[in-house]
PDB file of C-alpha atoms in Angstrom:
ATOM      1  CA  GLN A 510      65.941-105.147  70.128  1.00 79.00           C
ATOM      2  CA  VAL A 511      62.976-103.295  71.601  1.00 89.00           C
ATOM      3  CA  GLN A 512      61.585-105.016  74.670  1.00 93.00           C
ATOM      4  CA  LEU A 513      57.956-104.789  75.761  1.00 96.00           C
ATOM      5  CA  VAL A 514      56.951-106.113  79.174  1.00 95.00           C
ATOM      6  CA  GLU A 515      53.224-106.541  79.811  1.00 96.00           C
ATOM      7  CA  SER A 516      51.210-107.064  82.972  1.00 96.00           C
ATOM      8  CA  GLY A 517      47.672-106.764  84.306  1.00 97.00           C
ATOM      9  CA  GLY A 518      45.750-109.613  82.702  1.00 97.00           C
ATOM     10  CA  GLY A 519      43.464-111.896  84.639  1.00 98.00           C
ATOM     11  CA  LEU A 520      39.969-113.275  85.120  1.00 98.00           C
ATOM     12  CA  VAL A 521      37.076-110.869  85.589  1.00 98.00           C
ATOM     13  CA  GLN A 522      33.278-111.092  85.570  1.00 98.00           C
ATOM     14  CA  PRO A 523      31.231-109.427  82.837  1.00 98.00           C
ATOM     15  CA  GLY A 524      30.919-105.725  83.565  1.00 98.00           C
ATOM     16  CA  GLY A 525      34.176-105.674  85.474  1.00 98.00           C
ATOM     17  CA  SER A 526      37.401-103.809  84.799  1.00 98.00           C
ATOM     18  CA  LEU A 527      41.067-104.514  84.233  1.00 98.00           C
ATOM     19  CA  ARG A 528      44.065-102.279  83.684  1.00 98.00           C
ATOM     20  CA  LEU A 529      46.882-103.508  81.459  1.00 98.00           C
ATOM     21  CA  SER A 530      50.330-101.976  81.367  1.00 98.00           C
ATOM     22  CA  CYS A 531      53.281-102.301  79.010  1.00 97.00           C
ATOM     23  CA  ALA A 532      56.746-100.982  79.765  1.00 96.00           C
ATOM     24  CA  ALA A 533      58.995-100.370  76.763  1.00 95.00           C
ATOM     25  CA  SER A 534      62.741 -99.939  76.461  1.00 93.00           C
ATOM     26  CA  GLY A 535      62.243 -96.621  74.669  1.00 88.00           C
ATOM     27  CA  ARG A 536      59.611 -94.226  73.388  1.00 87.00           C
ATOM     28  CA  TYR A 537      57.751 -95.451  70.299  1.00 90.00           C
ATOM     29  CA  PRO A 538      54.327 -95.331  68.708  1.00 92.00           C
ATOM     30  CA  MET A 539      52.542 -98.017  70.689  1.00 95.00           C
ATOM     31  CA  GLY A 540      49.225 -99.746  71.070  1.00 97.00           C
ATOM     32  CA  TRP A 541      47.296-102.873  71.946  1.00 98.00           C
ATOM     33  CA  PHE A 542      46.101-105.798  69.849  1.00 98.00           C
ATOM     34  CA  ARG A 543      44.290-108.952  70.876  1.00 98.00           C
ATOM     35  CA  GLN A 544      43.857-112.485  69.602  1.00 98.00           C
ATOM     36  CA  ALA A 545      41.149-114.926  70.605  1.00 97.00           C
ATOM     37  CA  PRO A 546      41.479-118.689  69.973  1.00 93.00           C
ATOM     38  CA  GLY A 547      40.901-119.499  66.318  1.00 95.00           C
ATOM     39  CA  LYS A 548      40.772-115.834  65.315  1.00 97.00           C
ATOM     40  CA  GLU A 549      43.214-113.428  63.718  1.00 98.00           C
ATOM     41  CA  ARG A 550      45.040-110.853  65.754  1.00 98.00           C
ATOM     42  CA  GLU A 551      43.085-107.598  65.728  1.00 98.00           C
ATOM     43  CA  PHE A 552      43.644-103.966  66.584  1.00 98.00           C
ATOM     44  CA  VAL A 553      42.262-102.644  69.877  1.00 98.00           C
ATOM     45  CA  ALA A 554      43.707 -99.200  70.611  1.00 98.00           C
ATOM     46  CA  SER A 555      46.749 -97.013  70.040  1.00 97.00           C
ATOM     47  CA  VAL A 556      48.229 -93.804  71.397  1.00 95.00           C
ATOM     48  CA  ALA A 557      50.502 -91.314  69.660  1.00 91.00           C
ATOM     49  CA  TRP A 558      54.038 -90.518  70.730  1.00 87.00           C
ATOM     50  CA  ASN A 559      52.792 -87.241  72.212  1.00 86.00           C
ATOM     51  CA  GLY A 560      50.379 -89.118  74.468  1.00 88.00           C
ATOM     52  CA  VAL A 561      47.392 -87.058  73.334  1.00 91.00           C
ATOM     53  CA  GLU A 562      45.923 -88.485  70.136  1.00 94.00           C
ATOM     54  CA  THR A 563      44.318 -91.915  70.397  1.00 97.00           C
ATOM     55  CA  ARG A 564      42.598 -94.412  68.123  1.00 98.00           C
ATOM     56  CA  TYR A 565      40.162 -97.176  69.038  1.00 98.00           C
ATOM     57  CA  ALA A 566      38.593-100.148  67.354  1.00 98.00           C
ATOM     58  CA  ASP A 567      34.809 -99.935  67.192  1.00 97.00           C
ATOM     59  CA  SER A 568      34.612-102.782  69.701  1.00 97.00           C
ATOM     60  CA  ALA A 569      36.691-100.829  72.225  1.00 97.00           C
ATOM     61  CA  ARG A 570      35.511 -97.257  71.791  1.00 97.00           C
ATOM     62  CA  GLY A 571      33.582 -95.982  74.805  1.00 97.00           C
ATOM     63  CA  ARG A 572      34.673 -98.835  77.074  1.00 98.00           C
ATOM     64  CA  PHE A 573      38.459 -98.865  76.826  1.00 98.00           C
ATOM     65  CA  SER A 574      40.878 -96.014  77.412  1.00 98.00           C
ATOM     66  CA  ILE A 575      44.517 -95.975  76.317  1.00 98.00           C
ATOM     67  CA  SER A 576      47.126 -93.656  77.793  1.00 96.00           C
ATOM     68  CA  ARG A 577      50.874 -93.368  78.137  1.00 94.00           C
ATOM     69  CA  ASP A 578      53.443 -92.142  80.612  1.00 93.00           C
ATOM     70  CA  ASN A 579      56.418 -91.040  78.541  1.00 88.00           C
ATOM     71  CA  ALA A 580      58.589 -90.549  81.619  1.00 91.00           C
ATOM     72  CA  LYS A 581      58.303 -94.317  82.156  1.00 93.00           C
ATOM     73  CA  ASN A 582      57.975 -95.340  78.483  1.00 93.00           C
ATOM     74  CA  THR A 583      54.816 -97.148  79.531  1.00 96.00           C
ATOM     75  CA  ILE A 584      51.364 -97.435  78.012  1.00 96.00           C
ATOM     76  CA  TYR A 585      48.167 -98.493  79.730  1.00 98.00           C
ATOM     77  CA  LEU A 586      44.842 -99.911  78.682  1.00 98.00           C
ATOM     78  CA  GLN A 587      41.988 -99.314  81.090  1.00 98.00           C
ATOM     79  CA  MET A 588      39.232-101.764  80.188  1.00 98.00           C
ATOM     80  CA  ASN A 589      35.776-101.147  81.632  1.00 98.00           C
ATOM     81  CA  SER A 590      32.420-102.825  81.087  1.00 98.00           C
ATOM     82  CA  LEU A 591      34.169-105.980  79.974  1.00 98.00           C
ATOM     83  CA  LYS A 592      32.200-108.533  77.973  1.00 97.00           C
ATOM     84  CA  PRO A 593      32.818-112.248  77.340  1.00 98.00           C
ATOM     85  CA  GLU A 594      33.755-111.424  73.745  1.00 97.00           C
ATOM     86  CA  ASP A 595      36.697-109.412  75.095  1.00 98.00           C
ATOM     87  CA  THR A 596      38.321-112.684  76.160  1.00 98.00           C
ATOM     88  CA  ALA A 597      41.653-112.949  74.347  1.00 98.00           C
ATOM     89  CA  VAL A 598      45.388-112.714  74.695  1.00 98.00           C
ATOM     90  CA  TYR A 599      46.255-109.030  74.654  1.00 98.00           C
ATOM     91  CA  TYR A 600      49.519-107.974  73.049  1.00 98.00           C
ATOM     92  CA  CYS A 601      51.411-104.751  73.492  1.00 97.00           C
ATOM     93  CA  ALA A 602      52.833-103.484  70.204  1.00 97.00           C
ATOM     94  CA  ALA A 603      55.378-100.917  69.046  1.00 95.00           C
ATOM     95  CA  ARG A 604      56.676 -99.497  65.792  1.00 94.00           C
ATOM     96  CA  TYR A 605      60.380 -98.624  65.614  1.00 89.00           C
ATOM     97  CA  SER A 606      59.787 -95.254  63.976  1.00 83.00           C
ATOM     98  CA  GLY A 607      57.041 -92.721  63.424  1.00 79.00           C
ATOM     99  CA  SER A 608      56.134 -89.092  63.855  1.00 84.00           C
ATOM    100  CA  MET A 609      55.078 -87.571  67.162  1.00 82.00           C
ATOM    101  CA  TYR A 610      51.472 -87.915  66.019  1.00 91.00           C
ATOM    102  CA  TYR A 611      51.593 -91.365  64.389  1.00 93.00           C
ATOM    103  CA  LEU A 612      48.864 -93.809  65.427  1.00 95.00           C
ATOM    104  CA  LEU A 613      49.168 -97.571  64.982  1.00 95.00           C
ATOM    105  CA  ARG A 614      46.287 -99.279  63.223  1.00 95.00           C
ATOM    106  CA  ALA A 615      47.231-102.574  61.575  1.00 97.00           C
ATOM    107  CA  VAL A 616      49.167-105.719  62.390  1.00 97.00           C
ATOM    108  CA  ASP A 617      51.501-105.212  59.421  1.00 96.00           C
ATOM    109  CA  GLU A 618      52.689-101.901  60.901  1.00 95.00           C
ATOM    110  CA  ILE A 619      54.111-103.548  64.007  1.00 96.00           C
ATOM    111  CA  ASP A 620      57.825-104.166  64.490  1.00 95.00           C
ATOM    112  CA  TYR A 621      57.813-105.442  68.074  1.00 96.00           C
ATOM    113  CA  TRP A 622      55.351-107.438  70.173  1.00 97.00           C
ATOM    114  CA  GLY A 623      55.031-108.087  73.872  1.00 97.00           C
ATOM    115  CA  GLN A 624      54.687-111.634  75.174  1.00 96.00           C
ATOM    116  CA  GLY A 625      50.922-111.318  75.598  1.00 97.00           C
ATOM    117  CA  THR A 626      48.727-111.351  78.679  1.00 97.00           C
ATOM    118  CA  GLN A 627      45.534-113.382  79.031  1.00 98.00           C
ATOM    119  CA  VAL A 628      42.266-111.571  79.690  1.00 98.00           C
ATOM    120  CA  SER A 629      39.307-113.821  80.497  1.00 98.00           C
ATOM    121  CA  VAL A 630      35.794-112.474  81.010  1.00 98.00           C
ATOM    122  CA  SER A 631      33.229-114.940  82.326  1.00 96.00           C
ATOM    123  CA  SER A 632      30.754-115.464  85.138  1.00 92.00           C
TER     124      SER A 632
END
């Protein structure tokens, strides 16, 4: 079983920043999804196995930055200019297989989920 351990959530004021991390038990195509109360889980960002190519949801592009450290099998999500609508539980995600350049995009592609970390943005 692939294990994903998340950290970095918390409470921040609008315009503030948070950095999430997710340590995996191996190297996989990985990314971040989020789910607000009463809403479906949605894609946020993903990074390819090579750590170069990235993909962002329209809501995240320009404000969030995803990266990975393959030596640590860890991905990060740097979230800047946070808005109240970013409030959600953020989930690290991984797919068990994929090419070096594969980018996650949809919930149905995910094989493993982290436990989730709460991000709350309010004044």
